[in-house]
Amino acid sequence: MITQVNSKRNEVFVDESRIETSKRPWFGQLPEALPAQYSFAVMGDRCGMMTPGVFEQGLELLKDLNPEFVLFVGDLVEGYWKDADKAREEWEYIDAQIEATGLPFFQTIGNHDFGTQAMVDVWRERKGHEYYAFRAGDQLFLTLNTEDPFEEMPDEMIELIKRSTEKVHADPEHTMEYMKEFYEEITKGLTPEQLQSMGKVGIGISAEQLAFFEKVLEDNKDVKHTFVSMHKPGWKADSAEFARLEAILQDREHTVFAGHFHTLEYTADANRTYIQLGRTGAGAHGIGRADDNLILWVTVNEDRVSYRVIHLDGVSDVMAYPPQLHHQD
C-alpha cells in the first residue's frame, strides 16, 4: 500500500506493505508550494573513511545558500557495527547536525548505513522506511535502496575496514596512503579473475521495492522530470531490476544520482542523465578535481534542469582575508 503523507501537490509516498511505522528517513517538510524556478542540493558520501568536519562544513554552506531541500546519496555513517549502541551513537551525532540546519533533507541508504544486521535494525528503529518517493511540483523523486536485501561482509573484512578507518580518523592528512594500504591488503593473494570481479557493482532491489516505484511512476505520469537517488550506480551493475526501472523511465526526462565511488562523473544521453556524485567528507579515491569534496547544485525551471558543482575546498569564510598594505604603482 502506498501512503500519501501530504495531500497537497507536494507529496511524499511510502510503502506500508512492508513496514508500518511513523518513523521517516528524512528531516523537515517539503515546501507547500514551489516557485517556477527552484534549486535543491545533492550531497555525496560522508563516509567511509571520512575526514571529520567536511560534511559539517557542507551543511553550514547549505544553510546560507538555502536550497528548497537536500538529497543525500548514502553512507552517512561509517557503520558496519555489530553493536547496536555503537550504531545509535553514530546516528545520534550526524542526525543532530542535519536537523539543526532546518533544511528538508532526504536520505538514501548506503552500504555503510546498512552493512550488518545491527545496522539494518537500527535504521528501521530510527528511520523506518528503506525507500520512498516524493513529488515536488512537476518533478518526481525516487529514493531507492540498493542494499535490498543487504549482504553482510565476513568479519575479517569488517575488522580490516574498522582498522583502516581508525587510521584515517586519527591522521586524515595521510588518507591516500591508508587507502592504498587498505586496497593492497584486501587484494593480496587474489587471482586475476577475482580482482576483475571486485570491479563489478553488485546491487539489490527487491521485487516489492520495484513494484512500489512502478506504481508511483504510473500514478505520476504527468511530471516533467523524474530524479532517482540511489547509493550504488545501477547503470554500472548487471541488474535486471534496474534495467526494468530504466525501461519504465525511457520515455521520461530523468536523472539518476548515485554515490559509492567518491568520484564525480557526468553522462548524458538523449533524455537520460547519470551523475555519480563525488564525496562530501568521505575518503578520496583519487587525486583529480573529480575527487574533491563537493556539493551538486541543481536548478529546475519549467523548461530545463541545470547542474553546477560547488567545490568545498575552494569555499572560505571571508574572515580568512584580513587587510593588507597595498602599494600604489
Short mmCIF file of C-alpha atoms in Angstrom, two decimals, residues 106-224:
data_model
loop_
_atom_site.label_atom_id
_atom_site.label_comp_id
_atom_site.label_asym_id
_atom_site.label_seq_id
_atom_site.Cartn_x
_atom_site.Cartn_y
_atom_site.Cartn_z
CA PHE A 106 16.14 13.29 2.14
CA GLN A 107 18.41 10.34 2.90
CA THR A 108 19.32 7.33 0.78
CA ILE A 109 20.62 4.08 2.28
CA GLY A 110 24.27 3.27 1.58
CA ASN A 111 26.22 0.09 2.25
CA HIS A 112 27.89 1.64 5.32
CA ASP A 113 24.45 2.55 6.71
CA PHE A 114 23.05 -0.94 6.15
CA GLY A 115 26.04 -3.29 6.22
CA THR A 116 25.24 -5.54 9.21
CA GLN A 117 22.07 -6.85 10.81
CA ALA A 118 22.61 -4.41 13.69
CA MET A 119 22.83 -1.51 11.22
CA VAL A 120 19.62 -2.68 9.49
CA ASP A 121 17.83 -2.97 12.84
CA VAL A 122 18.91 0.49 13.99
CA TRP A 123 17.90 2.07 10.66
CA ARG A 124 14.42 0.58 10.98
CA GLU A 125 14.22 1.62 14.62
CA ARG A 126 15.22 5.24 13.93
CA LYS A 127 14.13 5.90 10.35
CA GLY A 128 11.57 3.27 9.42
CA HIS A 129 11.23 3.06 5.66
CA GLU A 130 14.11 1.96 3.46
CA TYR A 131 12.88 3.52 0.20
CA TYR A 132 10.28 6.13 -0.69
CA ALA A 133 9.34 8.76 -3.25
CA PHE A 134 8.09 12.33 -3.30
CA ARG A 135 6.66 14.80 -5.72
CA ALA A 136 7.75 18.45 -5.74
CA GLY A 137 5.70 20.49 -8.20
CA ASP A 138 6.13 18.95 -11.64
CA GLN A 139 9.12 16.83 -10.61
CA LEU A 140 9.12 13.32 -9.17
CA PHE A 141 11.86 12.00 -6.87
CA LEU A 142 12.50 8.28 -6.29
CA THR A 143 14.79 7.18 -3.44
CA LEU A 144 15.99 3.59 -3.92
CA ASN A 145 17.68 1.17 -1.53
CA THR A 146 20.43 -0.70 -3.39
CA GLU A 147 21.06 -2.93 -0.32
CA ASP A 148 17.72 -4.75 -0.55
CA PRO A 149 18.43 -7.41 0.60
CA PHE A 150 21.72 -6.47 2.27
CA GLU A 151 24.71 -8.81 2.20
CA GLU A 152 26.76 -8.98 5.37
CA MET A 153 30.53 -8.95 4.92
CA PRO A 154 32.82 -11.53 6.53
CA ASP A 155 34.07 -10.50 9.99
CA GLU A 156 37.65 -10.32 8.71
CA MET A 157 36.70 -7.71 6.11
CA ILE A 158 34.74 -5.65 8.63
CA GLU A 159 37.71 -5.69 11.02
CA LEU A 160 40.02 -4.51 8.22
CA ILE A 161 37.63 -1.65 7.34
CA LYS A 162 37.48 -0.64 11.01
CA ARG A 163 41.27 -0.62 11.39
CA SER A 164 41.78 1.47 8.26
CA THR A 165 39.01 3.87 9.24
CA GLU A 166 40.59 4.47 12.65
CA LYS A 167 43.90 5.35 10.97
CA VAL A 168 42.20 7.87 8.67
CA HIS A 169 40.26 9.50 11.51
CA ALA A 170 43.45 9.86 13.55
CA ASP A 171 45.61 11.13 10.67
CA PRO A 172 43.46 12.47 7.79
CA GLU A 173 46.43 14.11 6.04
CA HIS A 174 47.68 10.65 5.06
CA THR A 175 44.32 9.29 3.88
CA MET A 176 45.60 8.33 0.44
CA GLU A 177 48.40 6.27 1.95
CA TYR A 178 45.99 4.41 4.21
CA MET A 179 43.59 3.84 1.31
CA LYS A 180 46.44 2.36 -0.75
CA GLU A 181 47.44 0.15 2.18
CA PHE A 182 43.80 -0.96 2.59
CA TYR A 183 43.46 -1.84 -1.09
CA GLU A 184 46.71 -3.79 -1.11
CA GLU A 185 45.62 -5.79 1.94
CA ILE A 186 42.23 -6.77 0.52
CA THR A 187 43.66 -7.72 -2.90
CA LYS A 188 46.75 -9.68 -1.89
CA GLY A 189 46.51 -13.30 -2.91
CA LEU A 190 43.57 -12.76 -5.27
CA THR A 191 43.58 -14.27 -8.75
CA PRO A 192 43.18 -12.02 -11.83
CA GLU A 193 39.59 -13.27 -12.15
CA GLN A 194 38.84 -12.35 -8.52
CA LEU A 195 40.42 -8.92 -8.99
CA GLN A 196 38.24 -8.34 -12.03
CA SER A 197 35.10 -9.32 -10.13
CA MET A 198 35.92 -6.73 -7.44
CA GLY A 199 35.30 -4.02 -10.02
CA LYS A 200 31.72 -5.14 -10.58
CA VAL A 201 28.91 -3.28 -8.86
CA GLY A 202 26.52 -5.54 -7.02
CA ILE A 203 23.16 -4.04 -6.11
CA GLY A 204 19.96 -5.38 -4.61
CA ILE A 205 16.49 -4.05 -5.45
CA SER A 206 13.71 -6.31 -4.18
CA ALA A 207 10.61 -7.17 -6.18
CA GLU A 208 8.49 -5.34 -3.58
CA GLN A 209 10.59 -2.21 -3.94
CA LEU A 210 10.41 -2.29 -7.73
CA ALA A 211 6.63 -2.77 -7.62
CA PHE A 212 6.33 0.26 -5.34
CA PHE A 213 8.22 2.50 -7.76
CA GLU A 214 6.32 1.16 -10.75
CA LYS A 215 3.08 2.20 -9.03
CA VAL A 216 4.43 5.66 -8.12
CA LEU A 217 5.55 6.22 -11.71
CA GLU A 218 2.21 5.06 -13.07
CA ASP A 219 0.36 7.47 -10.75
CA ASN A 220 2.59 10.41 -11.72
CA LYS A 221 2.79 10.23 -15.50
CA ASP A 222 2.31 13.97 -15.85
CA VAL A 223 5.59 15.08 -14.24
CA LYS A 224 8.12 16.91 -16.37
#
